[in-house]
Structure formats: structure tokens, C-alpha cells
Coordinates of C-alpha atoms in Angstrom, one line a residue:
Chain L
M1 CA 0.0 0.0 0.0
N2 CA 2.7 2.5 1.0
Q3 CA 4.8 1.4 -1.9
D4 CA 1.9 2.2 -4.2
K5 CA 1.5 5.7 -2.8
L6 CA 5.2 6.4 -3.2
K7 CA 5.1 5.2 -6.8
I8 CA 2.1 7.5 -7.5
L9 CA 3.9 10.4 -5.9
S10 CA 7.2 9.9 -7.8
E11 CA 5.2 9.6 -11.1
F12 CA 3.5 12.8 -10.2
F13 CA 6.8 14.6 -9.7
K14 CA 8.2 13.2 -12.9
K15 CA 5.2 14.6 -14.8
L16 CA 5.6 17.9 -13.1
W17 CA 9.3 18.0 -13.9
F18 CA 9.0 17.0 -17.5
N19 CA 6.6 19.8 -18.4
K20 CA 8.8 22.9 -19.0
S21 CA 6.4 25.5 -17.7
S22 CA 5.3 23.6 -14.6
R23 CA 9.0 23.0 -13.8
T24 CA 9.8 26.7 -14.1
G25 CA 6.8 27.5 -11.9
F26 CA 7.8 24.9 -9.3
I27 CA 11.4 26.3 -9.1
L28 CA 10.2 29.9 -8.8
V29 CA 7.7 29.0 -6.1
L30 CA 10.3 26.9 -4.2
L31 CA 12.9 29.7 -4.5
V32 CA 10.5 32.4 -3.1
G33 CA 9.3 30.0 -0.4
L34 CA 12.8 29.1 0.7
C35 CA 13.8 32.7 0.8
A36 CA 10.8 33.5 3.0
L37 CA 11.5 30.5 5.3
F38 CA 15.2 31.1 5.8
A39 CA 15.1 34.9 5.7
P40 CA 17.2 35.5 8.8
F41 CA 20.0 33.3 7.3
I42 CA 20.0 35.0 4.0
T43 CA 20.4 38.6 5.1
D44 CA 22.4 40.3 7.9
Y45 CA 20.0 43.3 8.1
Q46 CA 16.8 43.6 10.1
P47 CA 13.6 44.5 8.2
N48 CA 12.4 47.1 10.7
V49 CA 15.6 48.7 12.0
Q50 CA 16.0 52.2 10.8
N51 CA 19.3 53.7 9.8
L52 CA 18.8 57.2 8.6
N53 CA 22.5 57.6 7.5
Q54 CA 21.7 55.1 4.8
S55 CA 18.5 56.7 3.6
L56 CA 17.5 56.0 0.0
Q57 CA 20.7 54.3 -1.2
P58 CA 20.5 53.1 -4.7
P59 CA 21.0 49.3 -5.4
G60 CA 24.7 48.5 -4.9
K61 CA 27.3 46.4 -3.2
E62 CA 26.3 47.0 0.4
H63 CA 22.5 47.0 -0.2
L64 CA 21.7 44.6 -3.0
L65 CA 18.4 46.3 -3.9
G66 CA 19.0 49.6 -2.2
T67 CA 17.4 51.1 0.9
D68 CA 14.2 53.0 1.6
F69 CA 13.7 56.4 3.1
F70 CA 14.3 55.1 6.6
G71 CA 17.5 53.4 5.5
R72 CA 16.1 49.9 5.8
D73 CA 17.6 47.3 3.4
L74 CA 15.0 46.7 0.6
F75 CA 16.1 43.1 -0.1
T76 CA 15.7 42.2 3.6
R77 CA 12.3 43.9 3.7
I78 CA 11.2 42.0 0.5
I79 CA 12.2 38.6 1.8
Y80 CA 10.7 39.2 5.3
G81 CA 7.7 40.7 3.5
A82 CA 7.3 37.4 1.6
R83 CA 6.6 35.7 5.0
I84 CA 3.7 38.1 5.6
S85 CA 2.4 38.2 2.0
L86 CA 2.7 34.5 1.4
G87 CA 1.4 33.6 4.8
I88 CA -1.7 35.7 4.4
S89 CA -2.3 34.4 0.9
L90 CA -1.8 30.8 1.8
F91 CA -4.0 31.0 4.8
A92 CA -6.7 32.8 2.9
T93 CA -6.5 30.3 0.1
F94 CA -6.7 27.5 2.6
L95 CA -9.9 28.9 4.2
S96 CA -11.6 29.6 0.9
T97 CA -10.7 26.1 -0.4
I98 CA -12.4 24.5 2.6
L99 CA -15.4 26.8 2.1
G100 CA -15.5 26.3 -1.6
V101 CA -15.1 22.6 -1.6
G102 CA -17.6 22.1 1.2
I103 CA -20.3 24.2 -0.6
G104 CA -19.4 22.6 -4.0
I105 CA -19.7 19.0 -2.7
I106 CA -23.0 19.7 -1.0
A107 CA -24.4 21.4 -4.1
G108 CA -23.1 18.7 -6.4
Y109 CA -24.0 15.7 -4.3
F110 CA -27.5 16.7 -3.1
G111 CA -28.5 18.7 -6.2
K112 CA -32.0 20.1 -6.4
I113 CA -32.7 23.1 -4.2
Y114 CA -29.2 23.0 -2.5
D115 CA -27.6 23.3 -5.9
K116 CA -29.9 26.1 -7.0
I117 CA -29.3 28.1 -3.8
A118 CA -25.5 27.6 -4.0
M119 CA -25.3 28.6 -7.7
R120 CA -27.4 31.7 -7.0
I121 CA -25.0 32.7 -4.2
I122 CA -22.0 32.0 -6.4
N123 CA -23.3 34.1 -9.3
L124 CA -24.2 36.9 -6.9
L125 CA -20.8 37.0 -5.3
L126 CA -19.0 36.8 -8.6
G127 CA -20.8 40.0 -9.5
F128 CA -19.3 41.9 -6.6
P129 CA -16.2 44.0 -7.5
K130 CA -13.8 43.0 -4.7
L131 CA -12.1 46.3 -4.0
P132 CA -15.2 48.4 -3.5
V133 CA -16.8 45.8 -1.3
F134 CA -13.6 45.6 0.8
L135 CA -13.8 49.4 1.2
I136 CA -17.2 48.9 2.9
F137 CA -15.5 46.5 5.4
A138 CA -12.7 48.9 5.9
G139 CA -15.0 51.9 6.3
L140 CA -17.0 50.1 8.9
G141 CA -14.5 48.8 11.3
G142 CA -11.0 49.7 10.3
T143 CA -8.7 47.0 9.1
S144 CA -6.6 44.3 10.6
V145 CA -4.9 41.3 9.2
K146 CA -7.8 39.2 10.5
T147 CA -10.4 41.3 8.6
L148 CA -8.1 41.1 5.5
I149 CA -7.9 37.3 5.5
L150 CA -11.6 36.9 6.3
F151 CA -12.6 39.2 3.5
M152 CA -10.1 37.6 1.0
S153 CA -11.4 34.1 1.7
L154 CA -15.1 35.1 1.8
F155 CA -15.0 36.6 -1.6
S156 CA -12.8 34.1 -3.4
W157 CA -14.2 30.6 -2.8
M158 CA -16.6 30.7 -5.8
E159 CA -14.4 29.3 -8.5
L160 CA -13.4 26.3 -6.2
A161 CA -17.0 25.7 -5.4
R162 CA -17.9 25.6 -9.1
I163 CA -15.1 23.1 -9.9
S164 CA -15.8 20.8 -7.0
R165 CA -19.5 20.9 -7.7
A166 CA -19.0 19.9 -11.3
E167 CA -16.5 17.2 -10.3
T168 CA -18.8 15.8 -7.6
M169 CA -21.6 15.6 -10.1
S170 CA -19.6 13.5 -12.4
V171 CA -18.1 11.3 -9.6
K172 CA -21.5 10.8 -8.0
T173 CA -22.7 8.5 -10.8
R174 CA -19.7 6.2 -10.6
P175 CA -20.4 2.6 -9.3
Y176 CA -18.1 2.9 -6.3
I177 CA -20.1 5.8 -4.9
K178 CA -23.3 3.9 -5.5
S179 CA -22.0 0.9 -3.7
A180 CA -20.8 3.1 -0.9
I181 CA -24.4 4.3 -0.6
A182 CA -25.7 0.8 -0.8
L183 CA -23.4 -0.2 2.0
G184 CA -25.2 2.4 4.1
L185 CA -22.0 4.4 4.9
R186 CA -22.5 7.7 6.5
K187 CA -22.6 10.8 4.3
R188 CA -19.4 12.2 6.0
T189 CA -17.5 9.0 5.2
I190 CA -18.7 9.1 1.6
F191 CA -17.6 12.7 1.2
L192 CA -14.2 12.3 2.9
K193 CA -13.2 8.9 1.7
Y194 CA -14.8 8.5 -1.6
I195 CA -15.5 11.9 -3.2
I196 CA -12.7 14.1 -2.0
P197 CA -9.8 11.8 -2.9
N198 CA -11.3 11.5 -6.4
I199 CA -11.8 15.2 -7.1
I200 CA -8.7 16.4 -5.2
G201 CA -6.6 16.9 -8.4
P202 CA -8.5 19.7 -10.1
I203 CA -9.0 21.3 -6.6
I204 CA -5.3 21.4 -6.0
A205 CA -4.7 22.9 -9.4
S206 CA -7.3 25.6 -9.0
A207 CA -6.2 26.4 -5.4
T208 CA -2.7 26.9 -6.7
L209 CA -4.0 29.4 -9.2
L210 CA -6.0 31.0 -6.4
I211 CA -2.9 31.7 -4.4
S212 CA -1.6 33.9 -7.1
S213 CA -4.8 36.0 -7.2
M214 CA -4.7 36.2 -3.4
I215 CA -1.1 37.6 -3.6
L216 CA -2.3 40.2 -6.0
L217 CA -5.3 41.0 -3.8
E218 CA -3.2 41.4 -0.7
A219 CA -0.8 43.7 -2.5
A220 CA -3.7 45.8 -3.8
L221 CA -5.4 46.2 -0.5
S222 CA -2.2 46.9 1.5
F223 CA -1.2 49.3 -1.3
L224 CA -4.4 51.3 -0.7
G225 CA -3.5 51.4 3.0
F226 CA -6.3 49.1 4.2
G227 CA -4.5 45.8 4.5
V228 CA -1.3 45.2 6.4
Q229 CA -0.3 48.4 8.2
T230 CA 3.0 50.1 7.5
P231 CA 5.9 49.4 9.8
I232 CA 5.3 45.7 9.0
A233 CA 6.9 44.7 5.7
S234 CA 4.6 43.0 3.2
W235 CA 4.8 43.3 -0.5
G236 CA 1.8 45.6 -0.6
T237 CA 3.1 47.9 2.1
I238 CA 6.5 48.1 0.3
L239 CA 4.7 49.2 -2.8
Y240 CA 2.7 51.7 -0.8
Q241 CA 5.8 53.2 0.6
G242 CA 7.5 53.0 -2.8
K243 CA 4.8 55.2 -4.3
S244 CA 5.6 58.1 -2.0
E245 CA 9.3 57.8 -2.6
L246 CA 8.9 57.4 -6.4
V247 CA 10.8 60.6 -7.2
N248 CA 13.9 59.7 -5.2
G249 CA 13.8 56.0 -5.1
W250 CA 12.4 54.2 -8.1
W251 CA 13.9 50.9 -7.0
I252 CA 11.6 50.4 -4.1
S253 CA 8.5 50.2 -6.3
F254 CA 10.4 48.4 -9.1
F255 CA 11.8 45.5 -7.1
G256 CA 8.8 45.4 -4.8
G257 CA 6.6 44.8 -7.9
I258 CA 9.1 42.4 -9.6
V259 CA 9.1 40.0 -6.7
I260 CA 5.3 39.9 -6.8
V261 CA 5.4 39.2 -10.6
I262 CA 8.0 36.4 -10.2
T263 CA 5.9 34.7 -7.4
V264 CA 2.6 35.1 -9.2
I265 CA 4.1 33.8 -12.5
G266 CA 5.5 30.9 -10.5
F267 CA 2.1 30.0 -9.0
N268 CA 0.4 30.5 -12.3
L269 CA 2.7 28.2 -14.2
L270 CA 2.6 25.6 -11.4
G271 CA -1.2 25.7 -11.3
D272 CA -1.5 25.4 -15.1
G273 CA 1.0 22.5 -15.0
L274 CA -1.0 20.8 -12.3
R275 CA -4.2 21.3 -14.2
I276 CA -2.7 19.5 -17.3
I277 CA -1.5 16.6 -15.1
F278 CA -4.8 16.2 -13.4
E279 CA -7.0 16.7 -16.5
P280 CA -5.5 14.5 -19.3
K281 CA -8.2 15.8 -21.6
S282 CA -6.8 19.2 -21.8
K283 CA -3.4 17.9 -22.8
S284 CA -4.3 17.5 -26.5
Chain Q
M1 CA -36.4 36.5 -27.6
Y2 CA -39.1 38.6 -25.9
K3 CA -39.7 36.0 -23.2
Y4 CA -36.0 35.5 -22.7
F5 CA -35.6 39.3 -22.2
I6 CA -38.3 39.4 -19.5
K7 CA -36.9 36.4 -17.7
K8 CA -33.4 37.8 -17.8
L9 CA -34.7 41.2 -16.6
L10 CA -36.5 39.6 -13.7
Y11 CA -33.5 37.6 -12.8
T12 CA -31.3 40.8 -12.9
I13 CA -33.7 42.7 -10.6
S14 CA -33.7 39.9 -8.1
V15 CA -29.9 39.7 -8.1
F16 CA -29.9 43.5 -7.6
F17 CA -32.1 43.3 -4.5
A18 CA -30.1 40.3 -3.2
G19 CA -26.9 42.3 -3.7
I20 CA -27.9 45.5 -2.0
S21 CA -29.6 43.5 0.8
L22 CA -26.3 41.7 1.3
I23 CA -24.5 45.0 1.6
F24 CA -27.0 46.2 4.2
I25 CA -26.7 42.9 6.1
I26 CA -22.9 43.1 6.2
I27 CA -23.1 46.6 7.6
H28 CA -25.6 45.6 10.4
L29 CA -24.0 42.4 11.3
Y30 CA -20.7 44.1 11.8
P31 CA -19.9 44.1 15.5
G32 CA -20.5 47.4 17.3
N33 CA -23.1 50.1 17.1
P34 CA -23.1 51.6 13.6
N35 CA -23.3 55.2 14.9
M36 CA -20.3 54.6 17.1
L37 CA -18.2 53.6 14.1
F38 CA -18.5 57.0 12.5
L39 CA -18.5 59.2 15.5
N40 CA -15.7 60.7 17.4
P41 CA -15.4 58.5 20.5
E42 CA -15.1 61.6 22.7
A43 CA -18.5 62.9 21.6
G44 CA -20.9 63.4 24.5
V45 CA -23.7 60.9 25.3
E46 CA -26.3 63.5 24.4
I47 CA -24.8 64.1 20.9
Q48 CA -24.6 60.3 20.3
Q49 CA -28.2 59.9 21.2
R50 CA -29.3 62.8 18.9
I51 CA -27.4 61.2 16.1
T52 CA -28.8 57.8 16.7
E53 CA -32.3 59.3 16.6
K54 CA -31.5 61.4 13.5
F55 CA -30.4 58.4 11.5
G56 CA -33.1 56.2 12.8
L57 CA -30.7 53.8 14.3
N58 CA -32.8 53.1 17.3
Q59 CA -35.6 51.6 15.2
P60 CA -35.9 47.8 14.5
I61 CA -33.5 46.6 11.8
V62 CA -36.3 45.3 9.6
F63 CA -37.9 48.7 9.7
Q64 CA -34.6 50.4 9.0
Y65 CA -34.0 48.1 6.0
F66 CA -37.3 48.9 4.4
K67 CA -37.0 52.6 5.0
W68 CA -33.6 52.5 3.5
L69 CA -34.8 50.6 0.4
Y70 CA -37.9 52.9 0.1
R71 CA -35.7 56.0 0.1
I72 CA -33.4 54.6 -2.5
I73 CA -36.0 53.3 -4.8
I74 CA -38.8 55.8 -4.6
H75 CA -36.9 59.0 -3.9
W76 CA -33.6 58.0 -5.3
D77 CA -32.1 59.4 -2.1
F78 CA -28.9 58.1 -0.8
G79 CA -28.6 60.6 2.0
H80 CA -26.0 63.3 2.6
S81 CA -22.3 62.9 2.9
F82 CA -21.0 63.1 6.5
S83 CA -17.9 65.1 5.7
T84 CA -19.2 67.6 3.1
G85 CA -22.9 67.7 3.8
K86 CA -23.7 67.6 0.1
P87 CA -26.2 65.1 -1.3
V88 CA -24.4 61.8 -2.1
L89 CA -25.9 61.7 -5.6
E90 CA -24.5 65.0 -6.4
L91 CA -21.0 63.9 -5.4
M92 CA -21.3 60.8 -7.4
G93 CA -22.7 62.6 -10.5
T94 CA -19.5 64.5 -10.9
S95 CA -17.2 61.6 -10.3
F96 CA -19.0 59.0 -12.4
L97 CA -18.1 60.4 -15.8
P98 CA -14.3 60.1 -15.5
S99 CA -14.5 56.6 -14.3
F100 CA -16.9 55.6 -17.0
V101 CA -14.8 57.2 -19.8
I102 CA -11.7 55.4 -18.5
T103 CA -13.5 52.1 -18.2
V104 CA -14.8 52.3 -21.7
L105 CA -11.6 53.4 -23.3
A106 CA -9.5 50.8 -21.4
T107 CA -11.9 48.1 -22.5
I108 CA -11.6 49.1 -26.1
L109 CA -7.8 49.2 -25.9
A110 CA -7.7 45.9 -24.1
L111 CA -9.7 44.3 -26.9
C112 CA -7.4 45.9 -29.5
I113 CA -4.4 44.4 -27.8
G114 CA -5.8 41.1 -26.6
I115 CA -7.7 39.9 -29.6
P116 CA -5.0 40.3 -32.3
A117 CA -2.4 38.9 -29.9
G118 CA -4.6 35.9 -29.2
V119 CA -5.3 35.3 -32.9
L120 CA -1.7 35.5 -33.9
S121 CA -0.7 33.3 -31.1
G122 CA -3.4 30.7 -31.9
K123 CA -2.7 30.8 -35.6
F124 CA 1.0 30.3 -35.4
R125 CA 0.9 27.9 -32.5
N126 CA 4.3 26.8 -31.0
S127 CA 6.2 29.2 -33.2
L128 CA 8.7 31.7 -31.8
L129 CA 6.1 34.5 -32.2
D130 CA 3.6 32.5 -30.2
R131 CA 6.2 32.0 -27.4
I132 CA 7.1 35.7 -27.3
I133 CA 3.5 36.8 -27.2
T134 CA 2.5 34.2 -24.6
S135 CA 5.4 35.2 -22.3
I136 CA 4.5 38.9 -22.5
M137 CA 0.9 38.1 -21.8
L138 CA 1.8 35.8 -18.9
F139 CA 3.8 38.8 -17.5
F140 CA 0.8 41.1 -17.9
Y141 CA -1.5 38.5 -16.3
S142 CA 0.7 38.0 -13.3
M143 CA 1.6 41.6 -12.5
P144 CA -0.3 43.8 -10.1
G145 CA -2.1 46.2 -12.4
F146 CA -1.3 49.2 -10.2
W147 CA 2.4 48.4 -10.2
I148 CA 2.7 48.8 -13.9
G149 CA 0.9 52.1 -13.4
I150 CA 3.5 53.2 -10.9
M151 CA 6.3 52.2 -13.2
L152 CA 4.7 54.0 -16.2
L153 CA 4.1 57.1 -14.0
W154 CA 7.8 57.0 -13.0
F155 CA 9.0 56.7 -16.5
F156 CA 6.7 59.0 -18.4
S157 CA 6.1 61.7 -15.8
I158 CA 9.0 61.8 -13.5
K159 CA 11.9 60.6 -15.6
T160 CA 11.1 62.0 -19.0
N161 CA 8.2 64.4 -18.1
L162 CA 6.3 63.5 -21.3
L163 CA 2.9 63.0 -19.8
P164 CA 1.1 64.6 -16.8
S165 CA 1.1 62.5 -13.6
S166 CA -2.2 63.3 -12.1
N167 CA -5.7 64.6 -12.5
L168 CA -7.8 64.9 -15.6
T169 CA -7.0 68.4 -16.7
S170 CA -4.1 70.8 -16.5
L171 CA -4.2 73.8 -14.1
F172 CA -4.9 76.2 -16.9
H173 CA -7.3 74.0 -18.7
H174 CA -10.2 76.6 -18.9
Q175 CA -7.9 79.1 -20.6
M176 CA -7.2 76.8 -23.5
T177 CA -8.8 76.7 -26.9
F178 CA -11.1 73.8 -27.7
P179 CA -8.6 71.6 -29.6
E180 CA -6.0 72.2 -27.0
Q181 CA -8.5 71.1 -24.3
I182 CA -9.1 67.9 -26.2
I183 CA -5.3 67.2 -26.4
D184 CA -5.0 68.0 -22.8
Y185 CA -7.7 65.4 -21.9
I186 CA -6.0 62.9 -24.1
K187 CA -2.6 63.4 -22.5
H188 CA -4.1 62.9 -19.1
L189 CA -6.0 59.8 -20.1
I190 CA -3.2 57.9 -21.8
L191 CA -1.4 56.6 -18.7
P192 CA -4.5 55.5 -16.7
V193 CA -6.1 53.9 -19.7
V194 CA -3.0 52.0 -20.7
T195 CA -2.4 50.9 -17.1
I196 CA -5.9 49.3 -16.9
A197 CA -5.8 47.9 -20.4
L198 CA -2.5 45.9 -20.2
P199 CA -3.5 43.4 -17.5
F200 CA -7.0 43.3 -18.8
S201 CA -5.9 42.4 -22.4
S202 CA -4.2 39.3 -21.1
I203 CA -7.6 37.9 -20.0
F204 CA -8.9 38.3 -23.5
F205 CA -5.7 36.9 -24.9
K206 CA -6.1 33.7 -22.9
H207 CA -9.7 33.1 -24.0
V208 CA -9.2 34.0 -27.6
K209 CA -6.1 31.8 -28.0
S210 CA -7.5 28.7 -26.3
K211 CA -10.8 29.1 -28.2
L212 CA -9.1 29.6 -31.5
V213 CA -6.9 26.6 -31.0
D214 CA -9.9 24.5 -30.2
I215 CA -11.8 25.7 -33.3
L216 CA -8.8 25.3 -35.7
N217 CA -8.6 21.7 -34.6
S218 CA -12.3 21.0 -35.1
D219 CA -13.9 19.0 -37.9
F220 CA -15.6 21.7 -39.8
I221 CA -12.3 23.5 -40.3
L222 CA -10.8 20.3 -41.6
A223 CA -13.7 19.9 -44.0
A224 CA -13.2 23.5 -45.2
K225 CA -9.5 22.8 -45.7
S226 CA -10.2 19.7 -47.7
R227 CA -12.5 21.6 -50.0
G228 CA -9.5 23.8 -50.9
I229 CA -10.6 27.0 -49.2
S230 CA -7.6 29.3 -48.6
E231 CA -6.1 29.4 -45.1
N232 CA -6.8 33.1 -44.7
K233 CA -10.4 32.7 -45.6
I234 CA -10.8 29.9 -43.2
L235 CA -9.2 31.9 -40.4
C236 CA -11.1 35.2 -41.1
V237 CA -14.5 33.8 -42.0
Y238 CA -15.0 30.5 -40.3
A239 CA -12.7 30.5 -37.3
L240 CA -12.8 34.1 -36.1
Q241 CA -16.5 34.3 -36.1
N242 CA -16.8 31.5 -33.6
T243 CA -13.9 32.7 -31.6
L244 CA -14.9 36.3 -31.0
L245 CA -18.5 35.7 -30.0
P246 CA -17.8 34.4 -26.6
V247 CA -15.6 37.5 -25.9
I248 CA -18.9 39.3 -25.4
T249 CA -19.7 37.2 -22.3
I250 CA -16.2 37.5 -21.0
L251 CA -16.6 41.3 -21.2
G252 CA -19.6 40.9 -18.9
T253 CA -18.0 38.6 -16.4
T254 CA -14.7 40.5 -16.1
L255 CA -16.4 43.8 -15.3
P256 CA -15.9 43.4 -11.5
V257 CA -12.2 42.8 -12.1
L258 CA -12.1 45.9 -14.3
L259 CA -13.9 48.1 -11.8
S260 CA -11.5 47.0 -9.0
G261 CA -8.7 48.0 -11.3
V262 CA -10.2 51.4 -11.9
V263 CA -10.3 52.1 -8.1
L264 CA -6.6 51.5 -7.8
I265 CA -5.7 53.5 -10.9
E266 CA -7.7 56.5 -9.8
V267 CA -5.8 56.5 -6.5
I268 CA -2.4 56.3 -8.3
F269 CA -3.2 59.0 -10.9
S270 CA -5.3 61.2 -8.6
I271 CA -8.3 61.1 -10.9
P272 CA -11.4 62.6 -9.4
G273 CA -13.6 59.5 -10.2
M274 CA -15.7 57.0 -8.3
G275 CA -12.7 54.9 -7.0
R276 CA -11.0 57.8 -5.4
L277 CA -14.3 59.1 -4.0
M278 CA -14.8 55.7 -2.4
V279 CA -11.3 55.4 -1.0
N280 CA -11.4 58.9 0.4
A281 CA -14.8 58.3 1.8
T282 CA -13.6 55.1 3.4
M283 CA -10.7 56.8 5.0
A284 CA -13.0 59.6 6.3
R285 CA -15.5 57.0 7.4
D286 CA -18.1 58.8 5.2
Y287 CA -20.5 56.0 5.4
P288 CA -23.4 57.1 3.1
V289 CA -20.9 57.8 0.3
V290 CA -19.2 54.4 0.6
L291 CA -22.6 52.7 0.7
A292 CA -24.0 54.5 -2.3
S293 CA -21.0 54.1 -4.5
A294 CA -20.8 50.4 -3.6
I295 CA -24.4 50.0 -4.7
L296 CA -23.8 52.0 -7.9
T297 CA -20.8 49.9 -8.7
F298 CA -22.7 46.7 -8.1
S299 CA -25.6 47.9 -10.3
F300 CA -23.1 48.8 -13.0
V301 CA -21.8 45.3 -12.9
I302 CA -25.1 43.5 -13.2
L303 CA -26.3 46.0 -15.8
G304 CA -23.1 45.2 -17.8
N305 CA -23.7 41.5 -17.4
L306 CA -27.3 41.9 -18.6
V307 CA -26.2 43.8 -21.7
A308 CA -23.5 41.3 -22.4
D309 CA -25.9 38.4 -22.1
L310 CA -28.4 40.0 -24.3
C311 CA -25.8 40.9 -26.9
Y312 CA -24.5 37.4 -26.9
K313 CA -27.9 36.0 -27.3
F314 CA -28.6 38.3 -30.1
A315 CA -25.4 37.5 -31.8
D316 CA -25.5 33.7 -31.4
P317 CA -29.0 32.3 -31.8
R318 CA -27.7 28.8 -30.9
I319 CA -27.8 29.5 -27.2
R320 CA -30.9 27.9 -26.0
M321 CA -33.3 29.7 -23.7
G322 CA -33.2 28.9 -20.1
Q323 CA -29.8 27.4 -20.3
E324 CA -28.0 30.5 -19.2
N325 CA -27.9 29.4 -15.5
E326 CA -26.2 26.2 -16.2
S327 CA -23.7 27.6 -18.6
R328 CA -22.4 30.2 -16.1

């Protein structure tokens, strides 16, 4: 049994590695992830310690990507910011995946009125422009990282719900589900043991793609000043700061954005690659 | 067609009510007393009570909800701004036009970039050209839209001083002659419109390319080829027609994304439009303005969706009635 799982896993990585774009994506994501994880070992500077003698130094030997107005090393801030930005994005993706898959499976499995209600809600939420709605949240109670994550996940689960609904509907008609029902298994067991393992592929692919839109959303919200608040370094707050220093320090905005682009490209390529692996149909 | 239109309209109206009710519910479910959120915490108890009474916040929620709806629908009254005292509708009237113009222009530009890029890429699949275009479009798709705005702003306004960096008009706009005024507008619009259009064009690119590849591989194209119809004719007449029609629906469904982009771009380029009005109102906790502009934006989105659906239906009679819910 264990041997089988290992074999499947190694086959999976082989496929991932042999596709050029998913390999690129995997490497980019791994690179950014490792940088974030081992941030203190990569840089000697601290992300929030000010050094006004070194204010607005252009990229060079001492400061790889330059410094900001307060003399903080930009490279350090970017890799420490990766912890915050990736952390928020991953957590929000996790929450909306659970929400989306739950709603999708219920809608797909039970059908009828459940399905109708779920689809109505999904279509309604898809019509909401995210930023203006978030501004209502922010205008009501101010913002914190908690509100940010809550909002990001509450307004992003729809795509996952649609996918897991469609997959559940097709899996539901298979004989093994019918026999599981005939055996009188509990609904929870059927969902967790029979449906989810069989629809997990497309869900993982779509969740990977969702991470990249979460990163962009976090950056946009923090950029407007409503997400992560300033002394804390996140990619959005770095861009927020970069905008006010645009005349004297173009590198803050430039590198702050480039790192987002690299990460998002990574997740997009990886997600597309996963989608191809899990859906052999789209390969042709 | 007639029946379909009525059905669609009823559906849209119900979505509209569900939407604005949801906005209302979000506000009232939010922890804390709504009047406390917008008041100076140091204000006296008496003032707080007066304000609570003035805005009817001591009445039951259901009552408040219907009163709120009644005012909006019958009197078209969104209340007065907390910070300026002007009617909200008046504020929005002046800021709606710039946002609308930018949205429309950006959509047109995005179509002009995305569709030709998608067609070229799909036609010459796996060639060098395809790879270059696809990489550029992946870049556009993956970047934060506002970031490219900042970089364009830096290059064209700060570094080379070619284009103005903010607002919609120059300081001496009213002293200019008419043609000069037009040029002035155009100069101010270039950067914001390009900034929104670039990331947006990649969405069209993706759809057009995958659809075109699908169609070029389908049987009826093979049949046309075997009859000796020229490649160009096949592409322009048979393939493109089927590729471009779904773009109409994409236009409808991407409208929320577009409007979120407009908010950011208006903040970056200091354009006096809806987005900046909303952000400023949010910062000032000017709650009637935030609420009204959220409702207006939402209505704009569902109206856009309705129009897109109807256009699509009109353009492609194959879409069966009553199937629109499943297909979305």
C-alpha cells in the first residue's frame, strides 16, 4: 500500500518536472518559499531597524536592492515581507478552499434546491467587485490582518465551489459511490473517503491558481493602505511606501513589484501544469 | 427573444435586490453600534443619542431596512455625505463620468491588444512568435495592475516628463482653446487607460487563444480545408466568427475585475472618479458615500452582465433559452 503511494507520488513529480512550464513554476515558487522561510539566514539586516544615514541608497554592493527612506535594506524587507504576504495568501487560500469545496460538494451531491441556492449565491458573489466591497468593510471597522484574511477568503471561494460541484456531479454517478451508498455508509464517510480523494486533483490545481490572485489582492489592499499596516513589511506595504518615494527611489517600487510578478508567475505556471497533469483531456 | 428578455430582466432585478440587501446585512452584522463607528469616541452621550435618533438607528432593523430601500427606490435618495454635507448623488454625479470614460476606453484598448495577440498566437501555435506573445501576456497576467501604473508614472512623468502624472485636466485647462483642451484630456488619459488595459488584455488573450486553437482543430475547419478554401479565408471567416462571439460574455464577467482596477488606478493617478471618492470616503468614514458608491458599482456590474448576455444571445442564436444558468 505504502509502496503504491510512493510510486504515484514519484510519477506525479516526474510529470511535473518534464513539463517545462510547470518545472519553471515549481522552481520559482520553491525559490521564493525558501527565501521566506530562511530569511534570517540570507540577510544580515533587520527588516524594521531604521538607519537614517543610509536613507535612499540606490542598489549596490552594500545594499543589494538599495534602501528605503528610513535606511532599511530593501532586499531584507522583501524577503521578510514574503513571509507576511505568502502567509496571508496561503492562509486565505486554505480557508476559501475549505469553504468552496464544502459548498461545492454539498451542491453537487445533493443537487436540487441545494444546488440552486448555491449557484445563486456563487453568481451573486461573482458579480461583486472585490475592492469596492472591501472598502465597505474597511470603512466600517477599520482593518486588521484578520479582517483582511476573512474578506479575502469570503470573496474568493466561488471558483473552487464551481469546480468541486462539477467534479462531484460526475463522480457521483460512478459505481463505487453507488456501492458506498448501498453499503449504508455515513454521508461524511462518503464525502471524505470516496468523493474528495477523487476530485482532489482539479481542486489542488485551482487552489494553486487562487494563491496567485490572493497575492495580488493582498498587494492591492495593502497598497491602498487598508490591509497590512505600514511598519510591518509586506509586498503591498513596500509598494505603498515606494509610491511616495517614487521621485527619489524608483527601485523600491520596481523591485517590490518584480518580486510579486515572479511569485505570481510561479504559482500560475505551477497551477497550469497541475491542471494539465490532473486533466489528461486538456493535454491534447 | 421577448420571453427571454423578460426572464433575464426579472433575474437581474432579483440579483440586484439580493446584492444590496447583502450590503445592508454586512453593515448591520458588523460588531459594534453603527453610529459609534462613525463618531468621534469623545463625543458626549447626548450628541450620540441625537445622532442615533436622527439616522433612525434606534428603530428595529427590519424597519430600517425597508425605510432605506424605500428611500433609494422611490426618492432615489442616498442621503447626505457626512464630511461635506452635500447630497451623495451630487458627489457621485461629478465623479461618475471620468470613471466611466476610463473604463470604456480601457476596455476598447484591451480588446485591441488582446484579440490580435490571441489570434496571432493561436494561428502560429508553438512558433517563436507564439512564445514571445505568450510570455508577454503571462507577464501582464501576473503583475499587479497598479504596479505597472506606478512604473509608467515614474518613466513618463518623472523621468522623461512627457505626460502629466495626475488629475484629468491641467491647471490652466479653462484658458485653452477647444482643440488644446481635447489634447489636454487625451494626454491625461493615456497613462491610466494603458495601465488598466494591459493586464486586462491578457484575459482576452487567454480566452481568444484557447478558443481559436480549439476551433482550428475541429472537424468543420478540416472539412473546409479539404475543399480547398484558402487558409486566410478559413481563419477570417470560419474560425474568427466562432472565436470572437464568446468574448462578449467575457466582457460581462470580467467587469468586476475591471472596476476594482479602476479604483486603484484612480488613486495612483489622482483622478477625481468613483474609485478615489470611495477610497477617500472610506478613510474619512463617510458611510453614506461608501454605501451609495458600492451600490452604484454593483448595479453597473449587473447591468453590464445583462447587456453582455443579451448581446451574446442576439449575436449567437444557438444559445438555448433557459440554459444561461447552467452555462455560467
